[in-house]
PDB file of C-alpha atoms in Angstrom:
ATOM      1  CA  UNK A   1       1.617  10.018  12.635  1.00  0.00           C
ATOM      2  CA  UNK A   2      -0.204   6.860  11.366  1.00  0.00           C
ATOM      3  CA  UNK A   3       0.597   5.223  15.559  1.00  0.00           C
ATOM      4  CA  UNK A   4       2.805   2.639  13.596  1.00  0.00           C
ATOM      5  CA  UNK A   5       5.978   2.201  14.080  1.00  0.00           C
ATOM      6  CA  UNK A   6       8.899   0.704  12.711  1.00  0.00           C
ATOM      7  CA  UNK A   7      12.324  -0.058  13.697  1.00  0.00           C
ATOM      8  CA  UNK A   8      15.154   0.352  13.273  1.00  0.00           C
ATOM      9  CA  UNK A   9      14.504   3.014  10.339  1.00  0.00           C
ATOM     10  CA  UNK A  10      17.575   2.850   8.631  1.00  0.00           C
ATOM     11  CA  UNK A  11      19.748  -0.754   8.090  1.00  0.00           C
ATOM     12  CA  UNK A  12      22.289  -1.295   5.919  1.00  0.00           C
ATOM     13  CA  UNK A  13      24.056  -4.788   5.564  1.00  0.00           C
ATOM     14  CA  UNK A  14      26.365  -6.889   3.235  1.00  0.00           C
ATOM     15  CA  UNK A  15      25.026  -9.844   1.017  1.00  0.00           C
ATOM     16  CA  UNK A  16      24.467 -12.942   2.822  1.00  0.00           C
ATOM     17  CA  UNK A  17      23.756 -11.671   5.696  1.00  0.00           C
ATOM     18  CA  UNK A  18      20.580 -11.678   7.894  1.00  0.00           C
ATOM     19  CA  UNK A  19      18.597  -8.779   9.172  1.00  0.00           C
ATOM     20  CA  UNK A  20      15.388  -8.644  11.562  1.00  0.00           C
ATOM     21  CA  UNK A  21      12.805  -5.392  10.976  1.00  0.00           C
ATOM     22  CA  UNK A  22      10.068  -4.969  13.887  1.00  0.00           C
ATOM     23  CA  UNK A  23       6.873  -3.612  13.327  1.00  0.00           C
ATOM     24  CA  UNK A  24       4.256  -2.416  16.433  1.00  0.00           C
ATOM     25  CA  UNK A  25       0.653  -2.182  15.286  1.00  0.00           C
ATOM     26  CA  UNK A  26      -1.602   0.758  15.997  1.00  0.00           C
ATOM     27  CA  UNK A  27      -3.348   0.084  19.510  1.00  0.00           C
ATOM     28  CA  UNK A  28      -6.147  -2.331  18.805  1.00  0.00           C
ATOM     29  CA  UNK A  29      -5.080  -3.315  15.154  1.00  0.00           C
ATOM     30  CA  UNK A  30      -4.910  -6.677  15.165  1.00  0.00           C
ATOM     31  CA  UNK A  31      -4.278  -6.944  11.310  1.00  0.00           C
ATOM     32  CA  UNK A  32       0.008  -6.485  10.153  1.00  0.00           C
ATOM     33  CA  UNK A  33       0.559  -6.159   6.770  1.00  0.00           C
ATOM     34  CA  UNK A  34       4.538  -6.083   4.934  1.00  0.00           C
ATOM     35  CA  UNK A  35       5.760  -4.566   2.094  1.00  0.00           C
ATOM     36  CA  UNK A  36       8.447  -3.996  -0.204  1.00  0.00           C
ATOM     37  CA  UNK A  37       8.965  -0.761  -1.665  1.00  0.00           C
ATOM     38  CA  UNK A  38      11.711  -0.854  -4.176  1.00  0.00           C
ATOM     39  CA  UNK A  39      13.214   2.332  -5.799  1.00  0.00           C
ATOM     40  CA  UNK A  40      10.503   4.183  -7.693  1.00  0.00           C
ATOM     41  CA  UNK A  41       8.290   0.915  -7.437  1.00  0.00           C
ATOM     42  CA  UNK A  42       5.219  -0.013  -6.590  1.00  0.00           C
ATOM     43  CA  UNK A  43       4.276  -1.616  -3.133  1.00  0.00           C
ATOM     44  CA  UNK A  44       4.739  -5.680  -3.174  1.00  0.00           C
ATOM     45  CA  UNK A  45       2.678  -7.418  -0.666  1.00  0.00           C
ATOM     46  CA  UNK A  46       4.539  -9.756   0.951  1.00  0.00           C
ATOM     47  CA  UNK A  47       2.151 -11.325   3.734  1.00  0.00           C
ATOM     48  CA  UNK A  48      -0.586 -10.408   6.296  1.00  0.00           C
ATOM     49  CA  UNK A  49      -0.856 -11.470  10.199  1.00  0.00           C
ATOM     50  CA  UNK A  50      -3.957 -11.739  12.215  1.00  0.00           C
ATOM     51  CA  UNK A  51      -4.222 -12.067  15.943  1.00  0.00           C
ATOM     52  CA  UNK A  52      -0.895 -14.057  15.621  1.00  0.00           C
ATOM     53  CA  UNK A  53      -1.564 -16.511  12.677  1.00  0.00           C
ATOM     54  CA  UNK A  54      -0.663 -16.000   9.209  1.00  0.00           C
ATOM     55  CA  UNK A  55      -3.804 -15.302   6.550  1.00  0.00           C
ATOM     56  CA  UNK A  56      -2.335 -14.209   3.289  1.00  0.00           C
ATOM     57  CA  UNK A  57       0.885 -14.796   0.832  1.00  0.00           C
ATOM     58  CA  UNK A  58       1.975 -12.113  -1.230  1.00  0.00           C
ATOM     59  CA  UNK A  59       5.105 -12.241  -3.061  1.00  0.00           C
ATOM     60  CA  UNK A  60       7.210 -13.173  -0.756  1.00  0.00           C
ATOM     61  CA  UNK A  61      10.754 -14.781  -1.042  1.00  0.00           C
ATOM     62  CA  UNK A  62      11.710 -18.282   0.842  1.00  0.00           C
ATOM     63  CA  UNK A  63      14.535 -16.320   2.399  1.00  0.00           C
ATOM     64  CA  UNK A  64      11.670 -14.218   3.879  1.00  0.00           C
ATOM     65  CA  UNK A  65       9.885 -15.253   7.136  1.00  0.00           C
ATOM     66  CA  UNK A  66       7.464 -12.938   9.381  1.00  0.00           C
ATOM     67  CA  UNK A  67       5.412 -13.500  12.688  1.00  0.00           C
ATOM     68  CA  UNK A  68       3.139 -11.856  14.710  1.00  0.00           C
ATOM     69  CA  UNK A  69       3.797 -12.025  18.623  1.00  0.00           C
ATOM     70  CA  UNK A  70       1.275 -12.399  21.630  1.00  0.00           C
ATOM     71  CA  UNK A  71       1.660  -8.621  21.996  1.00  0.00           C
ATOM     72  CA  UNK A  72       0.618  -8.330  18.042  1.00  0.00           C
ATOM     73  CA  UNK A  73       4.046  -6.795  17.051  1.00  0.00           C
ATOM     74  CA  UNK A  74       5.270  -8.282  14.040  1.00  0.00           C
ATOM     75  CA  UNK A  75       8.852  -9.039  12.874  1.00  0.00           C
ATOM     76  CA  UNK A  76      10.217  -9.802   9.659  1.00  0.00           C
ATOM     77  CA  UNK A  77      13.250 -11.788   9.164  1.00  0.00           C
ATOM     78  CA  UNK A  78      15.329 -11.337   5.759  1.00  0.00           C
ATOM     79  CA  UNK A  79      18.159 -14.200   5.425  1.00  0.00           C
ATOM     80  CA  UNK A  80      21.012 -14.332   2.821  1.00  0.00           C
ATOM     81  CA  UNK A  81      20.564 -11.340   1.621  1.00  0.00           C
ATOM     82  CA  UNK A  82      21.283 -10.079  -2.341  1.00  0.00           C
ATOM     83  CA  UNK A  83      22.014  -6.963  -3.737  1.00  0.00           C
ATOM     84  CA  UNK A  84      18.064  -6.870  -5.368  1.00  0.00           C
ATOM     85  CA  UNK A  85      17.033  -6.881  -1.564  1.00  0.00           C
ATOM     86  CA  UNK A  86      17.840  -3.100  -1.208  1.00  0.00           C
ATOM     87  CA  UNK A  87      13.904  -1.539  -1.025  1.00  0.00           C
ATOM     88  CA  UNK A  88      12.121  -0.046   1.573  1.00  0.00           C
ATOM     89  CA  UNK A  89       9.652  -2.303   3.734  1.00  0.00           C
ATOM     90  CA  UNK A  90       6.421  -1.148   5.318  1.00  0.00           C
ATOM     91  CA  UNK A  91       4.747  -2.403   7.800  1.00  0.00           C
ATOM     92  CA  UNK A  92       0.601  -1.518   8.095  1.00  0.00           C
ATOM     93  CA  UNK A  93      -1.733  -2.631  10.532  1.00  0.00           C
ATOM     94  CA  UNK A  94      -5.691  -2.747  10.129  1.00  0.00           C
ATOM     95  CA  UNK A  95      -8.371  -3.236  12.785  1.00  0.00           C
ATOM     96  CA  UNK A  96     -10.270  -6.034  10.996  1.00  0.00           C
ATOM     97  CA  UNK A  97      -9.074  -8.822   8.855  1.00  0.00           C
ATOM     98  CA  UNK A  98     -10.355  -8.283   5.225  1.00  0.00           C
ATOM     99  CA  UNK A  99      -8.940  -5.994   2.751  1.00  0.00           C
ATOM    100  CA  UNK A 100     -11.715  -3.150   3.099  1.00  0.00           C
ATOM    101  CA  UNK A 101     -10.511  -1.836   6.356  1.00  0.00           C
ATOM    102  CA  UNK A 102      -8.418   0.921   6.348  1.00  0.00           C
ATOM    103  CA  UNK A 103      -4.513   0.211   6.570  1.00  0.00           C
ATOM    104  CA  UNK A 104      -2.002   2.354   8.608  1.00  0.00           C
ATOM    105  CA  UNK A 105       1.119   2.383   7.498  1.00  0.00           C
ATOM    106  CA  UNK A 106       4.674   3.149   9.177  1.00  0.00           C
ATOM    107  CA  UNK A 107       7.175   5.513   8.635  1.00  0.00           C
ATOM    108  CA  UNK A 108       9.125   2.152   7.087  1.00  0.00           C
ATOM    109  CA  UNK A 109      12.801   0.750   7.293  1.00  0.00           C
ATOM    110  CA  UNK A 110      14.862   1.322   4.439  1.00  0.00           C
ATOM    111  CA  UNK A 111      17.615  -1.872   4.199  1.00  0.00           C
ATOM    112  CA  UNK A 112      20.441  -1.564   2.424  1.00  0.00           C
ATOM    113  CA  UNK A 113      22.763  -4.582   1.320  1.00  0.00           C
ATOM    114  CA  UNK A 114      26.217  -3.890   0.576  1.00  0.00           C
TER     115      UNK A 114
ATOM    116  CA  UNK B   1      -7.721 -11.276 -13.290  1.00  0.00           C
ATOM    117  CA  UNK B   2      -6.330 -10.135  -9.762  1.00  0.00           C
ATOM    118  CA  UNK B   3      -4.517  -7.612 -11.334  1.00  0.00           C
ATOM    119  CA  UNK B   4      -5.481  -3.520 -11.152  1.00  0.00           C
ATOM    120  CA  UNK B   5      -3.592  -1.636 -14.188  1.00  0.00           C
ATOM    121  CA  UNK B   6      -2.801   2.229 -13.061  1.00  0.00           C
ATOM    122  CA  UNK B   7      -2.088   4.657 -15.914  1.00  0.00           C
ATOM    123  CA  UNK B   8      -0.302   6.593 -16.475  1.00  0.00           C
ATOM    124  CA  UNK B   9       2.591   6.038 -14.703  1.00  0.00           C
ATOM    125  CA  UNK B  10       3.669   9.750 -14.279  1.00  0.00           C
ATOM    126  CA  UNK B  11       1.941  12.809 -14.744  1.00  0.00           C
ATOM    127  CA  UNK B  12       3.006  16.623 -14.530  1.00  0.00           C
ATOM    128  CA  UNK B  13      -0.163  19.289 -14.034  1.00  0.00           C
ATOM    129  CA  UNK B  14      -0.227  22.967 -13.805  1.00  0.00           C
ATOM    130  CA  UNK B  15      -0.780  24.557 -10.650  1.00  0.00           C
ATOM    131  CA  UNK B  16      -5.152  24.721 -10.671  1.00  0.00           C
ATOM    132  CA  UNK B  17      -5.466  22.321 -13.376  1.00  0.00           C
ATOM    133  CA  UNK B  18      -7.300  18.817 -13.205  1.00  0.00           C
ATOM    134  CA  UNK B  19      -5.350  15.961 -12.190  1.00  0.00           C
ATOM    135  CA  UNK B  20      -6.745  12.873 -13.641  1.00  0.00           C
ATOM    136  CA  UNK B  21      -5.777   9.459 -12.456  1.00  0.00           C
ATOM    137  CA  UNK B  22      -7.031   5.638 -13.510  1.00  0.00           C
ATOM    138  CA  UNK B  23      -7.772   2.414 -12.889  1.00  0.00           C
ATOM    139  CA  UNK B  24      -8.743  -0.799 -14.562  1.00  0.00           C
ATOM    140  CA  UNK B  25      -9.466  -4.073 -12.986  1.00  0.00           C
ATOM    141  CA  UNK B  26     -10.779  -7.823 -13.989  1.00  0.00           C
ATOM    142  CA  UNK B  27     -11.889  -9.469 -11.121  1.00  0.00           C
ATOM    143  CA  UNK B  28     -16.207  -8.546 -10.776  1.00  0.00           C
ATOM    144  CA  UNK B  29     -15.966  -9.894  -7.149  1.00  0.00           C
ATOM    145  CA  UNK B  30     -13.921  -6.656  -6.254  1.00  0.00           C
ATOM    146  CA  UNK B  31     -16.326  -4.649  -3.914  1.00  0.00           C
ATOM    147  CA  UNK B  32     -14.415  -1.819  -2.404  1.00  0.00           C
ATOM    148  CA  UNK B  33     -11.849   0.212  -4.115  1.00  0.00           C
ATOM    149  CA  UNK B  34      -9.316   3.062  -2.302  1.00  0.00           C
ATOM    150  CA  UNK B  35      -6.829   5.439  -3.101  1.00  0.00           C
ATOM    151  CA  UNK B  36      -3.731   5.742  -1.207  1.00  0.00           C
ATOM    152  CA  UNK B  37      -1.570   8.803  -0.999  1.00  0.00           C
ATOM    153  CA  UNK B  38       2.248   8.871  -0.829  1.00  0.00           C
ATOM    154  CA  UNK B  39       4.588  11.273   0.066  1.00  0.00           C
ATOM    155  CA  UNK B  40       8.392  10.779  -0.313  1.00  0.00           C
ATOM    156  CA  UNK B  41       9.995   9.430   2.397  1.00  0.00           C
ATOM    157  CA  UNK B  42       6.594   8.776   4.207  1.00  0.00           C
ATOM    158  CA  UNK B  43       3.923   5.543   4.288  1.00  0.00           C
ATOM    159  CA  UNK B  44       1.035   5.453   1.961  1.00  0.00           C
ATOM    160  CA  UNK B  45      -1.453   6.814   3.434  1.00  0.00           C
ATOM    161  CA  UNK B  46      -5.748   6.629   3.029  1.00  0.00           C
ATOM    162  CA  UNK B  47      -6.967   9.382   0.763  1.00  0.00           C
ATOM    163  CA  UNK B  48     -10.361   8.235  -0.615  1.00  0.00           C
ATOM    164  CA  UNK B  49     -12.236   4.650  -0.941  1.00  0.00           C
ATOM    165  CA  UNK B  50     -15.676   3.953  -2.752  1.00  0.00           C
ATOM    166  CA  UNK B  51     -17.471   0.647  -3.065  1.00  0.00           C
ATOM    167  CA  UNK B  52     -19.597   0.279  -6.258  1.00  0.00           C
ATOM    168  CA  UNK B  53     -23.103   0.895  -5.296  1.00  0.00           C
ATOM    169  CA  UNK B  54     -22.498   4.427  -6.013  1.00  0.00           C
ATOM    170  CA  UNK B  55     -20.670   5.751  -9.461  1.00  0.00           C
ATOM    171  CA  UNK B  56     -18.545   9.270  -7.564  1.00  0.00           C
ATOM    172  CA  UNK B  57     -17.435   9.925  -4.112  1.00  0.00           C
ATOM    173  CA  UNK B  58     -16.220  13.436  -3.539  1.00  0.00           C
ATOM    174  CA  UNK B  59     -14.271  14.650  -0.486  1.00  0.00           C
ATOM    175  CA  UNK B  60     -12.767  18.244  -0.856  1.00  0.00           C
ATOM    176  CA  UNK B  61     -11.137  18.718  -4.024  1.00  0.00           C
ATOM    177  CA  UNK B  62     -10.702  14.553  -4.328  1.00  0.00           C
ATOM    178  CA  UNK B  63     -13.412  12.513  -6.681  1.00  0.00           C
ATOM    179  CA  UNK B  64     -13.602   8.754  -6.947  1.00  0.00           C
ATOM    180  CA  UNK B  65     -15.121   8.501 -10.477  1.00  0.00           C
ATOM    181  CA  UNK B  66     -16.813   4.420 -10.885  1.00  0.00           C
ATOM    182  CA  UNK B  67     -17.850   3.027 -13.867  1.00  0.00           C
ATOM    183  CA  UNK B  68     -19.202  -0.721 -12.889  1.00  0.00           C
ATOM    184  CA  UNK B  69     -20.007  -1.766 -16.833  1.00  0.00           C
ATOM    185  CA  UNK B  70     -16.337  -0.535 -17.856  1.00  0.00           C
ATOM    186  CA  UNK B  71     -14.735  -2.237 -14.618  1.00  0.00           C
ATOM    187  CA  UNK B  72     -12.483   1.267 -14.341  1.00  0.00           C
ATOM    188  CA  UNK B  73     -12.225   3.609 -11.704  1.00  0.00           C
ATOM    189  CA  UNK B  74     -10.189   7.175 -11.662  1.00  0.00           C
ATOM    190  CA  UNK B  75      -9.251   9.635  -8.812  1.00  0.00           C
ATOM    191  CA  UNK B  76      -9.561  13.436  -9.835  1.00  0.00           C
ATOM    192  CA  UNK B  77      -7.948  16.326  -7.999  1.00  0.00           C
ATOM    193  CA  UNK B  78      -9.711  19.543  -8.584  1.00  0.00           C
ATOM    194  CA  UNK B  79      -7.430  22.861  -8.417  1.00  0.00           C
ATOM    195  CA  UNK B  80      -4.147  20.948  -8.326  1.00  0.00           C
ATOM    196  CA  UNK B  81      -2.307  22.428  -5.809  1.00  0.00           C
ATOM    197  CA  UNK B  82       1.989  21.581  -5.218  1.00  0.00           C
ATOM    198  CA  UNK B  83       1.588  20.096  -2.000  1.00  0.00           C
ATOM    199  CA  UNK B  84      -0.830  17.654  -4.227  1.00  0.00           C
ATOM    200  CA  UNK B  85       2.519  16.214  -5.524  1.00  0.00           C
ATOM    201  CA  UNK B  86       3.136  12.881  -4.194  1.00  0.00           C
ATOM    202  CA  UNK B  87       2.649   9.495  -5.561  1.00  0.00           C
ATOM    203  CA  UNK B  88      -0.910   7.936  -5.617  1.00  0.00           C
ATOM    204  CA  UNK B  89      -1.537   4.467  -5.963  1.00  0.00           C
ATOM    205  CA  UNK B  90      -5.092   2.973  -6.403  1.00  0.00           C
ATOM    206  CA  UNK B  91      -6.222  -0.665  -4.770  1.00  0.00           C
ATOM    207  CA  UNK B  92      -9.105  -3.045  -4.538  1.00  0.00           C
ATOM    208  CA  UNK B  93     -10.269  -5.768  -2.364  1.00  0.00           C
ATOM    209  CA  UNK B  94     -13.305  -8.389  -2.214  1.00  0.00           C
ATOM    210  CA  UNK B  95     -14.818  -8.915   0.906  1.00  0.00           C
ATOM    211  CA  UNK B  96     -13.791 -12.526   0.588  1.00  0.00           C
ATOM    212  CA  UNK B  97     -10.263 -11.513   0.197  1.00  0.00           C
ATOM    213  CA  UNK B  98      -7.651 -10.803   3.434  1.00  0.00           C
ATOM    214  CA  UNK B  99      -5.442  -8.589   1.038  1.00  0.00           C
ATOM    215  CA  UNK B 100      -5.425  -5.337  -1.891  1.00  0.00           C
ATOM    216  CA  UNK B 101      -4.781  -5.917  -5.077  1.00  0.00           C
ATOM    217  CA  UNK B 102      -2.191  -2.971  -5.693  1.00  0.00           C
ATOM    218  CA  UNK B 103      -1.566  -0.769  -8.453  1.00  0.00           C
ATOM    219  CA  UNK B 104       1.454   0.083  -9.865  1.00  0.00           C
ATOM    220  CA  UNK B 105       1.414   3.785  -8.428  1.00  0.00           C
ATOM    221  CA  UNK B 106       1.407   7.265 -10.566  1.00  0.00           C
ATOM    222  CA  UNK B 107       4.048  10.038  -9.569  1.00  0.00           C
ATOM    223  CA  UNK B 108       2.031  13.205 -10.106  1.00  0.00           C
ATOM    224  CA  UNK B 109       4.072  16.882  -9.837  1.00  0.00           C
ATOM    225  CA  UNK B 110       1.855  19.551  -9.636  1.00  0.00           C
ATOM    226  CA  UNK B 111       3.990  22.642 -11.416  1.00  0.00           C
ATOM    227  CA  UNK B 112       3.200  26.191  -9.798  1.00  0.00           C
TER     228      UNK B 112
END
């Protein structure tokens, strides 16, 4: 158990629709990552949080939006969603801000859009 | 010249054989390089990292090999065992950098 956590773990959805995924950090991370894990793919970055303000871009769709709450949980908000949306999305957390610190990941949410 | 290139893609050992994994990168400002471990269903998860002031790093029967002047790196599992198989995906940062540069990932099966 990584001490991340995800929810909800399993989602599934029709196209256009919008979904939220909520991510809590490990105790004293202040660093959330997200991801998108597609079938048999590799991890996509899709953007970083740190103590609440947003440090780094990945790939990450305009339909796509994240934050990071006072609390440091982290939510990610997917809007009109598509078929190609169906992947699995981690969220990590890391103590420090730059890439060399170790990231914990969650057990992830798996979406599904119908 | 952000990019990491993992090869191969899959790769199917005998049980107690050498697993051999690599990695090439561009970018000379990359200073610290891990290997993440996943198993299906399950998060990556931290196997091995190695920054380039030394060329191996060896914890149990998992090596970082570095080669600095060839800008690779490779992760080799001694005495491949089936609870080895998972998919394992190499990385690298800069210290200047907030985020890894991922690679693509390599399925390995261990056969018993």
């Amino acid at each position: 158990d990584s001490g991340v956590t995800q929810t909800p773990k399993h989602l599934i959805t029709a196209t256009g629709q919008r979904v939220t995924l909520r991510c809590s950090p490990r105790s004293g991370d202040l660093s959330v990552y997200w991801y998108q894990q597609s079938l048999d793919q590799g991890l996509q970055f899709l953007i970083q949080y740190y103590n609440g303000e947003e440090r780094a871009k990945g790939n990450i769709l305009e339909r796509f939006s994240a934050q990071q709450f006072p609390d440091l949980h982290s939510e990610l908000n997917l809007s009109s969603l598509e078929l190609g949306d169906s992947a699995l999305y981690f969220c990590a957390s890391s103590v420090g801000l730059a890439g060399s610190y170790e990231q914990y990941f969650g057990p992830g949410t798996r979406l599904t859009v119908t | 010249q952000q990019q990491v290139k993992q090869s191969p893609q899959s790769l199917i050992v005998q049980k107690g054989g050498i697993s051999i994994i690599n990695c090439a990168y561009e970018n000379t400002a990359f200073d610290y390089f891990p290997w993440y471990q996943q198993f299906p269903g399950k998060g990556p998860a931290l196997l091995i990292a190695i920054r380039p002031d030394v060329s191996e790093k060896k914890e149990g029967r998992f090596t970082i090999s570095f080669n600095k002047s060839a800008k690779q790196f490779s992760l080799h599992i001694m005495d491949s065992q089936p609870g080895d198989s998972a998919t394992y995906f190499c990385a690298a940062s800069k210290a200047s950098n907030y985020q890894l540069i991922w690679g693509a990932g390599t399925k390995l099966i261990i056969k018993p």
